Short mmCIF file of C-alpha atoms in Angstrom, two decimals:
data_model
loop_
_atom_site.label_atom_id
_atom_site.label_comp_id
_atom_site.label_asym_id
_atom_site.label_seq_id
_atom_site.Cartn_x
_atom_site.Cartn_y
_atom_site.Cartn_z
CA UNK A 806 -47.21 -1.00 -92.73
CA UNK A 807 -48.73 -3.91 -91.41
CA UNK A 808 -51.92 -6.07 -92.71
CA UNK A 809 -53.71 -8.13 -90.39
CA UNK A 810 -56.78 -10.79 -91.15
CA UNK A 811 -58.55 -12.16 -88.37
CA UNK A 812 -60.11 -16.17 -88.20
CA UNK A 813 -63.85 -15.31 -89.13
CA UNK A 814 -65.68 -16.40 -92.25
CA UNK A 815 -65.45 -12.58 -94.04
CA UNK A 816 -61.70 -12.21 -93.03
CA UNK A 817 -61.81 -8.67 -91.51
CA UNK A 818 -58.20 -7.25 -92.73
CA UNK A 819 -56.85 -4.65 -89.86
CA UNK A 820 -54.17 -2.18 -91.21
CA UNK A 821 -51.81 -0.43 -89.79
CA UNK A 822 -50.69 3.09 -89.84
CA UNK A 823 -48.19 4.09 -92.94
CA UNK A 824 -44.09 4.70 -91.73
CA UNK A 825 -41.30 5.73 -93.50
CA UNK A 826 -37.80 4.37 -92.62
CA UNK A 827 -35.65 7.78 -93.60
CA UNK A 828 -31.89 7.27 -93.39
CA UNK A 829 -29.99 10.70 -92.69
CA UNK A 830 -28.16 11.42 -96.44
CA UNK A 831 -24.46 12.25 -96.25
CA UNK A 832 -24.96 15.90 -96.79
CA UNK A 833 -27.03 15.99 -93.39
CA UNK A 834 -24.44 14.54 -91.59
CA UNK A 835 -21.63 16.69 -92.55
CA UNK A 836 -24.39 19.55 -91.40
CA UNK A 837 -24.59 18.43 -88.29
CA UNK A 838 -20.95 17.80 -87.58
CA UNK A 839 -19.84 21.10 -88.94
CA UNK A 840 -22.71 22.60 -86.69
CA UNK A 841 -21.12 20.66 -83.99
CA UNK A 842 -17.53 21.20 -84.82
CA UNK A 843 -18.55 24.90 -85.20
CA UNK A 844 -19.61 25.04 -81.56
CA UNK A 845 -16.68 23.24 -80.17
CA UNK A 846 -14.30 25.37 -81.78
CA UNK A 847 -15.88 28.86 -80.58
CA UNK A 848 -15.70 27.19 -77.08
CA UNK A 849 -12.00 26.81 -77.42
CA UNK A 850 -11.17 30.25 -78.70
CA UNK A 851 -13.13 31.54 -75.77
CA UNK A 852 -11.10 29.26 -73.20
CA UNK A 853 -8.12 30.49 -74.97
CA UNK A 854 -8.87 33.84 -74.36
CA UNK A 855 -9.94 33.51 -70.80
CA UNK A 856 -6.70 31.48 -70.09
CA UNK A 857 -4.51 34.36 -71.84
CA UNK A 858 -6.20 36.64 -68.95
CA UNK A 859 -5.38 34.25 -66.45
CA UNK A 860 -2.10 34.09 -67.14
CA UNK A 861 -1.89 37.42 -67.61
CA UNK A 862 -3.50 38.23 -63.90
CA UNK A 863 -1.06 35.41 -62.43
CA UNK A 864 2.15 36.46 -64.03
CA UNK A 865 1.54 40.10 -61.97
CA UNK A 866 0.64 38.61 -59.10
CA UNK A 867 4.12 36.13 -59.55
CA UNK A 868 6.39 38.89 -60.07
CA UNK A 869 4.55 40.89 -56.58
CA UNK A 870 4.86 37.76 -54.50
CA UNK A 871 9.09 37.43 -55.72
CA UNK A 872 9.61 40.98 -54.15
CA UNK A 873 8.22 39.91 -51.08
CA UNK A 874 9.78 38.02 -48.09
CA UNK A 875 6.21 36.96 -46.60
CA UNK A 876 3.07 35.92 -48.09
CA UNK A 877 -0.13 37.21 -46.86
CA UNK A 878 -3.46 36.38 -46.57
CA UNK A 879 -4.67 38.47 -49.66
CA UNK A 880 -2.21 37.26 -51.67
CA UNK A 881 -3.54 33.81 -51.14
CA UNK A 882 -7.27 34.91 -52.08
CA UNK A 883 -5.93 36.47 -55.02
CA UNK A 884 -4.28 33.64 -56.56
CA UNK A 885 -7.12 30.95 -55.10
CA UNK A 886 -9.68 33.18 -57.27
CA UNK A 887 -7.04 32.38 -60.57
CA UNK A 888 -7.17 28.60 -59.33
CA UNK A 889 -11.21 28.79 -59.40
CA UNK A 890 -10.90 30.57 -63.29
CA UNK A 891 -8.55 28.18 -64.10
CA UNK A 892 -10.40 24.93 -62.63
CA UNK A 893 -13.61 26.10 -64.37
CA UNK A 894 -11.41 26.44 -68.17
CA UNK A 895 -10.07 22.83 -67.54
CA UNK A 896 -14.01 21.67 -67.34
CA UNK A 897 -14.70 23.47 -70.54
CA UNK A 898 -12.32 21.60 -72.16
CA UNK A 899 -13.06 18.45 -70.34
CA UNK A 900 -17.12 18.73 -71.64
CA UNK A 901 -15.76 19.43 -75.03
CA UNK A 902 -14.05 16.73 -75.33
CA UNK A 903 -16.54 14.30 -73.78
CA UNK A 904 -18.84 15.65 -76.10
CA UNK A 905 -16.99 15.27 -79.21
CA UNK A 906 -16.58 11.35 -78.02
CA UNK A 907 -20.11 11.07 -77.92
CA UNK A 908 -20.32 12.87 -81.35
CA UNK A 909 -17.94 10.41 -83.26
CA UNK A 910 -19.07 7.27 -81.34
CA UNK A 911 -22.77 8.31 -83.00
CA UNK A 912 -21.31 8.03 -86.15
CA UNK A 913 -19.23 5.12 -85.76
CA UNK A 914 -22.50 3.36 -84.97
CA UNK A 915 -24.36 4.72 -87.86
CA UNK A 916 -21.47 3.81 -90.20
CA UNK A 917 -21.93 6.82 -91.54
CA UNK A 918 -18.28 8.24 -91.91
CA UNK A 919 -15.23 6.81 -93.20
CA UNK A 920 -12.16 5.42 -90.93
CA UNK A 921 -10.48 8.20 -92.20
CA UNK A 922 -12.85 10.69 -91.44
CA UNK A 923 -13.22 9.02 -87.89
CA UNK A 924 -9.63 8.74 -87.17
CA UNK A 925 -8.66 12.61 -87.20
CA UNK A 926 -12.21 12.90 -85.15
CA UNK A 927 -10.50 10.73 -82.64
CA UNK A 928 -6.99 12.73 -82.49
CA UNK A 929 -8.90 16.31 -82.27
CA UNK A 930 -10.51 14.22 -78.97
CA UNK A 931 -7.84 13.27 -77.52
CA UNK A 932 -5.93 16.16 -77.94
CA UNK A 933 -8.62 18.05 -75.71
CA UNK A 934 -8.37 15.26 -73.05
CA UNK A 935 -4.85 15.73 -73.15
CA UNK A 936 -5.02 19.47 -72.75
CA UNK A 937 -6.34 19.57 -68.79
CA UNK A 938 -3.55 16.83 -67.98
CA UNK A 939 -2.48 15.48 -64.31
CA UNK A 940 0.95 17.91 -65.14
CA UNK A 941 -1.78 21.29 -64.68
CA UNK A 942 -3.33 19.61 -61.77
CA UNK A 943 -0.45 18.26 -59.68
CA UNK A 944 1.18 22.18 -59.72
CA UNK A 945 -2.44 23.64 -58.92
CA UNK A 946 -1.90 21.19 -55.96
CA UNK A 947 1.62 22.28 -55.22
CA UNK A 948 0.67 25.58 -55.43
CA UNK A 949 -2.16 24.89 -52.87
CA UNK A 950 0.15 23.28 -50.47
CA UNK A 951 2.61 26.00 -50.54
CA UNK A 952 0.68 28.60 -49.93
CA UNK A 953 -0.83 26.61 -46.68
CA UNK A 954 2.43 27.27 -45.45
CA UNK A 955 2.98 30.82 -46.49
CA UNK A 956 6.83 29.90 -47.24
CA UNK A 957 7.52 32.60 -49.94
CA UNK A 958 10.98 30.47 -51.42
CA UNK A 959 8.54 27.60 -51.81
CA UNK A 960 5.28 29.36 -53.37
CA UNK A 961 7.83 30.87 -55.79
CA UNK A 962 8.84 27.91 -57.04
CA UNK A 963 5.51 26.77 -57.44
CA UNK A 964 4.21 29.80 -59.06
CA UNK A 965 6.48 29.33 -61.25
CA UNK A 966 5.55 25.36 -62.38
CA UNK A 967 2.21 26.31 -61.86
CA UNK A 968 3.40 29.57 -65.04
CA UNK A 969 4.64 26.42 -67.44
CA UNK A 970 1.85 24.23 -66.73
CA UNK A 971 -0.95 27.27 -67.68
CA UNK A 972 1.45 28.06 -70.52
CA UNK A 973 1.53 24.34 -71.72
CA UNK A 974 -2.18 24.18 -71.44
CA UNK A 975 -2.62 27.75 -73.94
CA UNK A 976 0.07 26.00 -75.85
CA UNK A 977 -2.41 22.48 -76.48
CA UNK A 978 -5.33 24.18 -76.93
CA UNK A 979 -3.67 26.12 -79.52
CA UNK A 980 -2.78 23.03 -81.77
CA UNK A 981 -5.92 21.91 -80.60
CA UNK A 982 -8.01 24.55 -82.49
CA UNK A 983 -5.49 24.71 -85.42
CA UNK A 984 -6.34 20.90 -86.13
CA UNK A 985 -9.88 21.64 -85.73
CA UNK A 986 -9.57 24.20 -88.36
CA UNK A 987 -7.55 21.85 -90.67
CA UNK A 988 -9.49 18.35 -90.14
CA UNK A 989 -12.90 21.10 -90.99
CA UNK A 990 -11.02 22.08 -94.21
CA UNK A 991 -10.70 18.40 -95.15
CA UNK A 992 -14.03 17.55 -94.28
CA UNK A 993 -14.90 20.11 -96.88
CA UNK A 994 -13.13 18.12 -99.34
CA UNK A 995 -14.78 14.83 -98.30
CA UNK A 996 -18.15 15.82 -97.75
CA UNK A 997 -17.92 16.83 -101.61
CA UNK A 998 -16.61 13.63 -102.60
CA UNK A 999 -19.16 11.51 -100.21
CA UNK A 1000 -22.23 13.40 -101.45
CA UNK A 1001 -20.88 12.94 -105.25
CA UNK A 1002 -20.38 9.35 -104.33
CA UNK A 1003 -24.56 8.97 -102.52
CA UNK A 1004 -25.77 10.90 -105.78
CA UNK A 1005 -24.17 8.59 -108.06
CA UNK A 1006 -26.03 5.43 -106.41
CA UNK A 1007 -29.31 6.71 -106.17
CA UNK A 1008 -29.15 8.15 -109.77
CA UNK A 1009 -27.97 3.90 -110.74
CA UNK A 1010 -30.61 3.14 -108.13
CA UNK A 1011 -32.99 5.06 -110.22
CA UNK A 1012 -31.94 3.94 -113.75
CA UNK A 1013 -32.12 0.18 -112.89
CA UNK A 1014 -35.90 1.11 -111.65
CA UNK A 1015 -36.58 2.69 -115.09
CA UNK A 1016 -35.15 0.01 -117.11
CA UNK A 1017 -37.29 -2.83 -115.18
CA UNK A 1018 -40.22 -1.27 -114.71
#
């Protein structure tokens, strides 16, 4: 608080109102990053479970368009519709990753974590940004192109880069998720540590109190 006198004979004191400066202890933290690496992680098995479907859909629709010599029209919506499911999982992933960044650079500022801690933050990030990579979008765009032209030799081909990019993408979000699931396993082991570690200081915090007062 803060105590003010003014420049009259009496002195009138003005005080003001009581605040406490509360740090967040290490045992909140790791609470709120497993919360948050809890949400993040059900978000990915959902997107992996969408994209299986996806595949699934597109792979039918692949094999149909190879036993025909034209293309049509319906076709086209068909696969268009996959493009809009698939467009909408790479922004999931894109979100989840942007948020995570804002997660760890929150706790980079706070200086609340270790490097160590931070550093396998930073490769679960940039694993998701890796996931939705210019590889998935440049054959959604070939794809697109080729069935502008309704050339069924040429949309075959692409259907089929467009199959190994969708396939690479399940692929990264699956090692994705299995870090996750690791790096939250370690965390386990360092929150214990790091809470073991704050207890120890307050309780020599609280002894060196004792002994001077």
């Amino acid at each position: 608080w803060v105590e003010i006198y003014d420049n009259s004979p009496s002195k009138q004191k003005g005080i003001s109102p009581k605040y406490v400066l509360r740090f967040p202890s290490m045992e909140e933290i790791y609470r709120e990053i497993e919360r948050e690496e809890k949400a993040k992680s059900e978000i990915l098995h959902e997107t992996l479970e969408k994209s299986a479907e996806i595949q699934e859909k597109f792979e039918e629709k692949r094999r149909e368009v190879f036993k025909k010599d034209e293309v049509n029209w319906e076709d086209k919506k068909e696969i268009e519709e996959l493009f809009k499911e698939q467009t909408k999982l790479n922004e999931d992933v894109e979100k989840v990753a942007q948020d995570f960044q804002e997660l760890m650079e929150k706790f980079e500022d706070n200086k609340a974590l270790s490097s160590e801690t931070l550093e396998k933050m930073a490769k679960i990030q940039e694993l998701m940004e890796d996931i939705s990579n210019e590889e998935l979008q440049k054959a959604m765009e070939e794809l697109q192109k080729a069935m502008e032209d309704l050339d069924a030799d040429v949309m075959q081909k692409a259907m089929e880069n467009f199959k190994f990019s969708m396939e690479d993408f399940s692929s990264k979000l699956e090692q994705t998720i299995k870090l996750l699931e690791e790096i939250k396993k370690e965390q386990s082991l360092q929150k214990a540590l790091e809470i073991a570690e704050e207890m120890e200081k307050m309780q020599n915090i609280l002894n060196d109190q004792t002994e001077t007062g």
